Short mmCIF file of C-alpha atoms and ligand atoms in Angstrom, two decimals:
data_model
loop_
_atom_site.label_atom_id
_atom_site.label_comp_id
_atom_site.label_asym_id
_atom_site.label_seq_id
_atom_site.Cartn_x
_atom_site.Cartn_y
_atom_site.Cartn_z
CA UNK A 30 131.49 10.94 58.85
CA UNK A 31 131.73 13.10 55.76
CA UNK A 32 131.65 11.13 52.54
CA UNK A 33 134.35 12.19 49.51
CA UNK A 34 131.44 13.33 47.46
CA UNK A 35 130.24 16.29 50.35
CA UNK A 36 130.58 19.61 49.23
CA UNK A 37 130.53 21.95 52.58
CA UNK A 38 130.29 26.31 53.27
CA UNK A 39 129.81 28.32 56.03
CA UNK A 40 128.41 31.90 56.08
CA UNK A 41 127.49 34.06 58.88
CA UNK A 42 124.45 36.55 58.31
CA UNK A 43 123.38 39.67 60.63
CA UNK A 44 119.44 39.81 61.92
CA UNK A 45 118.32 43.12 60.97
CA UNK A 46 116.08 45.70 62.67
CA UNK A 47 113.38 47.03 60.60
CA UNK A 48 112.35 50.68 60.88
CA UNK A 49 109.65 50.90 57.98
CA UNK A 50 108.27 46.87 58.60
CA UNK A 51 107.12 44.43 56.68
CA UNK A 52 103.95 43.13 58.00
CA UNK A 53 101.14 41.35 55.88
CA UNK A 54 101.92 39.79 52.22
CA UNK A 55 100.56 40.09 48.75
CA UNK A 56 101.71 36.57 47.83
CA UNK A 57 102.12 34.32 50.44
CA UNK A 58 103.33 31.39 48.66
CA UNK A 59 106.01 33.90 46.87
CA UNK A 60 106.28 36.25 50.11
CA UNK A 61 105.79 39.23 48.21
CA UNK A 62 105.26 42.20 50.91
CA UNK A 63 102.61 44.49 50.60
CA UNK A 64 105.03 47.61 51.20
CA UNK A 65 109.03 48.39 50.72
CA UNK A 66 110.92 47.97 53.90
CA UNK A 67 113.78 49.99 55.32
CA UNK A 68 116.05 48.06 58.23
CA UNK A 69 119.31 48.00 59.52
CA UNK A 70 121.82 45.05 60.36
CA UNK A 71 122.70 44.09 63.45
CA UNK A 72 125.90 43.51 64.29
CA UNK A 73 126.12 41.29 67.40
CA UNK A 74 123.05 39.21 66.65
CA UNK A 75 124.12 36.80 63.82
CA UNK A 76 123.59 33.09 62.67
CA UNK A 77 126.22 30.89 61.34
CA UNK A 78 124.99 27.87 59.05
CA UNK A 79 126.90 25.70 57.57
CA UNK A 80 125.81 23.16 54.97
CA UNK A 81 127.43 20.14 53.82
CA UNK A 82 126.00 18.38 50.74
CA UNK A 83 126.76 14.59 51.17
CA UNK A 84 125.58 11.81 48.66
CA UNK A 85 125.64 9.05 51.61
CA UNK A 86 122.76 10.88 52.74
CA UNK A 87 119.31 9.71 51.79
CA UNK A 88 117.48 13.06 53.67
CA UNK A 89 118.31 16.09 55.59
CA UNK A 90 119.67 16.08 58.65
CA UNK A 91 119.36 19.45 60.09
CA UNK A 92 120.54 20.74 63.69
CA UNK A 93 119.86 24.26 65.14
CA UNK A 94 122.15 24.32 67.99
CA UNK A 95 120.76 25.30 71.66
CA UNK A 96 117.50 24.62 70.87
CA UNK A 97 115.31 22.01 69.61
CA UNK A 98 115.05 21.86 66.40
CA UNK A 99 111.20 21.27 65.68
CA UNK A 100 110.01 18.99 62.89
CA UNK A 101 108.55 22.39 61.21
CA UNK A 102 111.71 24.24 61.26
CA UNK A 103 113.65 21.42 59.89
CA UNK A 104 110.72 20.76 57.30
CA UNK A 105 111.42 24.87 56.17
CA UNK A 106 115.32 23.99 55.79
CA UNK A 107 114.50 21.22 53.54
CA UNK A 108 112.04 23.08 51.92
CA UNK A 109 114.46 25.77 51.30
CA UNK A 110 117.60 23.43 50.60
CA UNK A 111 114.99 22.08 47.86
CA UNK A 112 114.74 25.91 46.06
CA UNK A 113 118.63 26.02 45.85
CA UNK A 114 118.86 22.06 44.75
CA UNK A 115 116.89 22.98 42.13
CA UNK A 116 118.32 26.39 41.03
CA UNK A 117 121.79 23.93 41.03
CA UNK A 118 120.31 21.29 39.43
CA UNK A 119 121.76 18.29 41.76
CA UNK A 120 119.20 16.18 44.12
CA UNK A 121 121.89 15.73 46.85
CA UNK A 122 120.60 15.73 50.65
CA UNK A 123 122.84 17.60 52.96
CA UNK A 124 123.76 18.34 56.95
CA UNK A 125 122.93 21.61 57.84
CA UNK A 126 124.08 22.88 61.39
CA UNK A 127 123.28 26.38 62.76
CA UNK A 128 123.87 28.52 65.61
CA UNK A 129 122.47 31.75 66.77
CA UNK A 130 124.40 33.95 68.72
CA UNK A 131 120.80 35.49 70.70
CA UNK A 132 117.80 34.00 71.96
CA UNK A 133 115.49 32.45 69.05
CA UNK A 134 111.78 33.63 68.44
CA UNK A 135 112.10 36.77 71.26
CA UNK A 136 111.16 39.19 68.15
CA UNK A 137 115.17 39.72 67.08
CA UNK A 138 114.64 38.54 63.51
CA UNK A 139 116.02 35.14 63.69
CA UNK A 140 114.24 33.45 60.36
CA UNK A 141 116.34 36.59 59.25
CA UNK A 142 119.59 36.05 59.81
CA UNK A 143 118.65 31.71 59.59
CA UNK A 144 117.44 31.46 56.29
CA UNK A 145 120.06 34.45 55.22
CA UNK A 146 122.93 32.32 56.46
CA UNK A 147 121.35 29.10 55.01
CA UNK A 148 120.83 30.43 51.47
CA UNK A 149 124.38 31.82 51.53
CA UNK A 150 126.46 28.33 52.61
CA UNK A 151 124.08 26.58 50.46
CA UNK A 152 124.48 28.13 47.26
CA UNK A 153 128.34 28.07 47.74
CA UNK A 154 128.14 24.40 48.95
CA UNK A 155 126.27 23.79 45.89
CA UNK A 156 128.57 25.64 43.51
CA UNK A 157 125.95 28.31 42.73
CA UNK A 158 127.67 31.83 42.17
CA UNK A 159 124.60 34.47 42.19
CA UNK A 160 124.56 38.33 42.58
CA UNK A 161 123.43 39.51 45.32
CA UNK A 162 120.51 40.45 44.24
CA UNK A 163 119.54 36.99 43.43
CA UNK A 164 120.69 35.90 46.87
CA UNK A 165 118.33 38.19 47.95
CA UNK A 166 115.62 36.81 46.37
CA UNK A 167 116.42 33.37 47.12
CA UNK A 168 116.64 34.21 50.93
CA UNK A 169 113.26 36.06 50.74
CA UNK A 170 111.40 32.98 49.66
CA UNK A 171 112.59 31.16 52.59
CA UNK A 172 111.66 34.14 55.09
CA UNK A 173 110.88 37.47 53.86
CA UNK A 174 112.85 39.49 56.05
CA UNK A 175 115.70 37.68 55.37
CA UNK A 176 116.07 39.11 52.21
CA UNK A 177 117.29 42.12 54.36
CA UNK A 178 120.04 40.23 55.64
CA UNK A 179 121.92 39.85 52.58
CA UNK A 180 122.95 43.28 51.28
CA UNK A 181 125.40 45.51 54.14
CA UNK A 182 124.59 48.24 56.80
CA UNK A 183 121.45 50.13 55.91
CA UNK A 184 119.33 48.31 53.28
CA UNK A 185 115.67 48.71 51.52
CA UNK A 186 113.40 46.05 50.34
CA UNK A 187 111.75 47.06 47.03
CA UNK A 188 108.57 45.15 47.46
CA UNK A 189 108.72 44.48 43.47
CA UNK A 190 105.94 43.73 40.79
CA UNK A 191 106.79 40.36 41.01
CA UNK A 192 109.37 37.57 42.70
CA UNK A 193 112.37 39.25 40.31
CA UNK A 194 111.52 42.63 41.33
CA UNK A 195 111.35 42.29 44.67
CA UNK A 196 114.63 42.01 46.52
CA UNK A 197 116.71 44.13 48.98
CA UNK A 198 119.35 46.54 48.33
CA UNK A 199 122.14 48.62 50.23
CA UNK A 200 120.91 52.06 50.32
CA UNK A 201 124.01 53.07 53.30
CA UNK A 202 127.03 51.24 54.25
CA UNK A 203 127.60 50.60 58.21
CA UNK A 204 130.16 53.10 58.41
CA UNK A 205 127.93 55.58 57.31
CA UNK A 206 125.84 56.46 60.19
CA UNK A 207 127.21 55.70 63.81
CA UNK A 208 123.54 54.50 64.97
CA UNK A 209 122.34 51.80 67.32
CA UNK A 210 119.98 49.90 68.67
CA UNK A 211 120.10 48.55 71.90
CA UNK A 212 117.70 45.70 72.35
CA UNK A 213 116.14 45.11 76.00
CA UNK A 214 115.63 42.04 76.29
CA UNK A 215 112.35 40.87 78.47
CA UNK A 216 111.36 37.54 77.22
CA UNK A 217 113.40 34.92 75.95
CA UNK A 218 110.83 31.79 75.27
CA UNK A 219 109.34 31.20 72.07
CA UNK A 220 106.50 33.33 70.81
CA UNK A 221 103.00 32.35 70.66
CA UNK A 222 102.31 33.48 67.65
CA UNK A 223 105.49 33.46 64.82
CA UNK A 224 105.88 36.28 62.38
CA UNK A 225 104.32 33.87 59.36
CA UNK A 226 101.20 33.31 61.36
CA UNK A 227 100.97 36.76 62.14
CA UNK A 228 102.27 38.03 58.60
CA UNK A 229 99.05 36.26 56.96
CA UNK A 230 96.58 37.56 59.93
CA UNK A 231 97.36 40.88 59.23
CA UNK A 232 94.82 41.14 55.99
CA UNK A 233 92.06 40.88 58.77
CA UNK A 234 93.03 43.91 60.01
CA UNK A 235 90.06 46.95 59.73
CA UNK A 236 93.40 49.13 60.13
CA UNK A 237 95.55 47.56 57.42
CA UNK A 238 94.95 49.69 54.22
CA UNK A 239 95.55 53.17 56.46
CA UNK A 240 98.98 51.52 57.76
CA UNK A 241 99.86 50.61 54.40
CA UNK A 242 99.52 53.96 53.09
CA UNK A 243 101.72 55.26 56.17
CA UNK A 244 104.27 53.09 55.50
CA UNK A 245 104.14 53.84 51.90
CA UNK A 246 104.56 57.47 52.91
CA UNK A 247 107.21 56.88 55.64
CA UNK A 248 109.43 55.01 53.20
CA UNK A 249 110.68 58.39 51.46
CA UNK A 250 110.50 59.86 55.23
CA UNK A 251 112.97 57.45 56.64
CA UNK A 252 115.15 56.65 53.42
CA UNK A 253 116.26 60.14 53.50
CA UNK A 254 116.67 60.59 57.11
CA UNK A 255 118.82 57.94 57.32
CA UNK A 256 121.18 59.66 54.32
CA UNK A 257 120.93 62.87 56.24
CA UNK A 258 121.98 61.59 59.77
CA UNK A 259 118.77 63.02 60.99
CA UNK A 260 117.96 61.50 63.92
CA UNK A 261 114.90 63.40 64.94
CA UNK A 262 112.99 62.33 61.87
CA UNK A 263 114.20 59.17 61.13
CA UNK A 264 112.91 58.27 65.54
CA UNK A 265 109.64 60.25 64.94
CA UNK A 266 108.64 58.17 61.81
CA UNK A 267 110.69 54.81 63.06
CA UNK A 268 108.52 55.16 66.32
CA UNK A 269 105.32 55.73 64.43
CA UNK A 270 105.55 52.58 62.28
CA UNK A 271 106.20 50.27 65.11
CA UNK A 272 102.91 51.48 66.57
CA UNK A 273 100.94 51.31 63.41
CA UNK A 274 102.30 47.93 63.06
CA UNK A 275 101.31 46.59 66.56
CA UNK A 276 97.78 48.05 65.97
CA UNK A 277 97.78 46.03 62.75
CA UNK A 278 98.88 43.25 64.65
CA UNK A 279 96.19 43.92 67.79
CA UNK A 280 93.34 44.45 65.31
CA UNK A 281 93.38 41.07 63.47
CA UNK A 282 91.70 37.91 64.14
CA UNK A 283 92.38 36.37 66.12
CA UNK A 284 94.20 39.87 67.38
CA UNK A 285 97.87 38.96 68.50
CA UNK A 286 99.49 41.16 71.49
CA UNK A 287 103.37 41.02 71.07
CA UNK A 288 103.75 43.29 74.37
CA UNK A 289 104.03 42.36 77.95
CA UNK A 290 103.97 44.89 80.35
CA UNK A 291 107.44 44.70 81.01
CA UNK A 292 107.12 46.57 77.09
CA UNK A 293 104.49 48.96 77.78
CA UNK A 294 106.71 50.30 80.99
CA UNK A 295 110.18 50.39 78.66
CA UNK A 296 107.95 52.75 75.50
CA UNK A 297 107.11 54.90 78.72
CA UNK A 298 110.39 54.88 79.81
CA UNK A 299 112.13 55.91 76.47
CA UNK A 300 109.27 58.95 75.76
CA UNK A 301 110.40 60.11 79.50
CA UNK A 302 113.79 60.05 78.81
CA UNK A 303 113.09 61.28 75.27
CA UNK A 304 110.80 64.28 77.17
CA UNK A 305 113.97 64.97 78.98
CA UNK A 306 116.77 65.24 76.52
CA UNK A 307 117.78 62.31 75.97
CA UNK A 308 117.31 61.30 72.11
CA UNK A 309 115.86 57.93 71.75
CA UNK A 310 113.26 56.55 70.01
CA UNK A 311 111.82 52.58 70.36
CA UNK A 312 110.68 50.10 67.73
CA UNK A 313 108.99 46.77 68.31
CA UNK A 314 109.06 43.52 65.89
CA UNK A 315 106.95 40.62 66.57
CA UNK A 316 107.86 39.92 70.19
CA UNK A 317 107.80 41.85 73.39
CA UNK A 318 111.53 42.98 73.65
CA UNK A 319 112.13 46.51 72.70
CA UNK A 320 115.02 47.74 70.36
CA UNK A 321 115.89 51.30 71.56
CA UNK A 322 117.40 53.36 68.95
CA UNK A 323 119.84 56.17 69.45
CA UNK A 324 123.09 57.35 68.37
CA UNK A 325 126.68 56.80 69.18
CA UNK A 326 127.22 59.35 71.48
CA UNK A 327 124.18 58.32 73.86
CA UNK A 328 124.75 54.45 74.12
CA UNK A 329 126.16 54.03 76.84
CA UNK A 330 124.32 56.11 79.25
CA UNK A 331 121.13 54.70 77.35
CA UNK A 332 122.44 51.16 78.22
CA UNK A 333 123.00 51.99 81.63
CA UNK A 334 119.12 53.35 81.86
CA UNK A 335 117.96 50.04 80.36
CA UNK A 336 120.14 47.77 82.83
CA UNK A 337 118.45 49.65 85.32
CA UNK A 338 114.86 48.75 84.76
CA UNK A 339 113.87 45.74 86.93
CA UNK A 340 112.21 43.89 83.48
CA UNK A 341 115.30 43.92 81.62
CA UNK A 342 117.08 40.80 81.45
CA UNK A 343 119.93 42.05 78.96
CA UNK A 344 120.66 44.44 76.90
CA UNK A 345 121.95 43.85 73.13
CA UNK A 346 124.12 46.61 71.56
CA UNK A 347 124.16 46.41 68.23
CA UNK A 348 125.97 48.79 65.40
CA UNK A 349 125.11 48.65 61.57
CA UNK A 350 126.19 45.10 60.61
CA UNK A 351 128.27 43.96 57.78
CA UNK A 352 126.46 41.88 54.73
CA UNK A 353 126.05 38.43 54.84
CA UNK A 354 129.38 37.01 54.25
CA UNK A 355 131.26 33.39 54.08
CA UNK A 356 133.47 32.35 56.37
CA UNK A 357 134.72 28.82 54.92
CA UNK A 358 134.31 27.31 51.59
CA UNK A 359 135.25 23.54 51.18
CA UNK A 360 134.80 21.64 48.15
CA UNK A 361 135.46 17.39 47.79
CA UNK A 362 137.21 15.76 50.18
CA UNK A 363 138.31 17.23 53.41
O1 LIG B 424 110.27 37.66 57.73
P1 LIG B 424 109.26 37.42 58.80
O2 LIG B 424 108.07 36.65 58.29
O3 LIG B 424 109.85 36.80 60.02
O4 LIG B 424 108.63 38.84 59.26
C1 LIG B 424 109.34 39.82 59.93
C2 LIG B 424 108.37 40.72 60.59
C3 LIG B 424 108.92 41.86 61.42
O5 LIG B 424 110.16 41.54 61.97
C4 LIG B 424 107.95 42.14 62.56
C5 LIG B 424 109.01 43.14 60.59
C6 LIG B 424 110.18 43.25 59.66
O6 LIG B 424 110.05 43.94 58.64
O7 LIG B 424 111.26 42.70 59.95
#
């Protein structure tokens, strides 16, 4: 039952594919990225929150549908419902139900899109008009990627001097460049180890300052290859980074290995197509599926390739996604 006093919103928010990553943190309580980040939305794997502030409700009560919900995850909702309750200055509790439209923790960004969604409907539901910048901000201290999720289409992360200055920004709109990325989809159970674990891990890397200077110098790189339309560069320096991330990633301690070998066999499979004409490049977040990037023109046969491997469960096609955006408001009594 909904109480007179509940405030509800919805909003639906994109994951997003990054192509220069973030991966290790300066601040961890703040989630303050070492380097800028350059992604993508994505525009067939979204999450849809809604929150509902109620005052008959002495805590939380929060639901991710299709899944358990873990006592952790729920404990980060609160958390987060706690940074917007006090931006709004109310103490209410509220119901907060959510629903991804992919598989959760299979290294498509969910904590993305989640806690993109979640700072969306709960600022509305709690009568909070920011910019989007500050949305961006707001979503970044729940996860940092999901700061990426709030602005449209092609979008950069300036990693900031501090929590104001860091935030994410449009630097293309989706309609700008007809690019994809088709995710193959190996492994659908939960990750071993999450992107937070592995996001403080990475400082233990011996490999970590020379990746951060790559990245640093592949930010220009890709931010202009992705105003250009060229595809050629913006692959070669996309691919790159996923590699230097994943040796980041292999090289701490305890070293985590996203891939399975149903990955290893689809990056061999891309470079041979790539070796053959085809143009497609891979990248690799913190999971073993692989999002194959390529444009417009070659998705479909691409697709078809990627069906045809025997790892491949599915295969996501996603275009550049809109920006986080909400679908129902509903203030007092309903
Ligand atoms: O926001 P987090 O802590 O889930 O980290 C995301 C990490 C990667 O997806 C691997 C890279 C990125 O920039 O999205």
């Amino acid at each position: 039952m909904t109480s007179p006093a509940a405030r509800t919103a919805t909003a639906r928010s994109c994951a997003n594919i990054a192509f220069i990553k973030y991966w290790g943190r300066r601040d961890h309580a703040l989630r303050l990225p070492l380097n800028g980040s350059i992604s993508m939305n994505l525009d067939s794997a979204t999450t849809t929150t809604t929150v509902a502030f109620d005052s008959a409700l002495d805590a939380d009560q929060v639901t991710i549908l299709d899944t358990e919900t873990t006592e952790k995850a729920a404990r980060r909702v609160s958390e987060h419902l706690d940074r917007v309750r006090a931006q709004a200055g109310i103490a209410t509790r509220a119901r907060v139900v959510s629903r991804n439209s992919f598989p959760m923790g299979a290294g498509i960004a969910s904590s993305a899109s989640a806690f993109a969604a979640l700072t969306a409907a709960a600022c509305a539901a709690a009568g909070l008009r920011l910019s989007e910048r500050a949305l961006s901000i707001l979503a970044r201290l729940g996860s940092g990627s999901a700061c990426r999720s709030i602005p449209a289409g092609f979008v950069e992360w300036h990693a900031g001097e501090d929590s104001e200055s860091s935030y994410a920004e449009m630097i293309a709109p989706p309609e700008h460049w007809d690019l994809r990325d088709l995710i193959a989809i190996v492994e659908t159970a939960h990750k071993e180890v999450g992107s937070s674990k592995g996001q403080e891990l990475a400082g233990a890397s011996p490999f970590g300052a020379a990746r951060l200077a790559a990245a640093e110098r592949g930010l220009p790189i890709v931010r202009r290859a992705i105003l250009e339309r060229d595809f050629k560069t913006f692959g070669e320096e996309t691919e790159q980074e996923a590699i230097r991330m994943h040796a980041v990633a292999l090289t701490s301690r305890p070293s985590v290995l996203y891939w399975s070998p149903a990955t290893v066999r689809i990056m061999h499979a891309v470079r041979a197509w790539r070796a053959d004409g085809l143009p497609a490049y891979f990248t690799i977040d913190a999971g073993a599926n692989v999002h194959v990037l390529c444009q417009g023109a070659d998705a479909d046969t691409l697709a078809a390739r990627l069906r045809h491997l025997e790892d491949v469960q599915a295969v996501l096609c996603n275009r550049p996604g809109p920006a986080t955006w909400l679908i129902d408001e509903h203030l007092g009594i309903d």
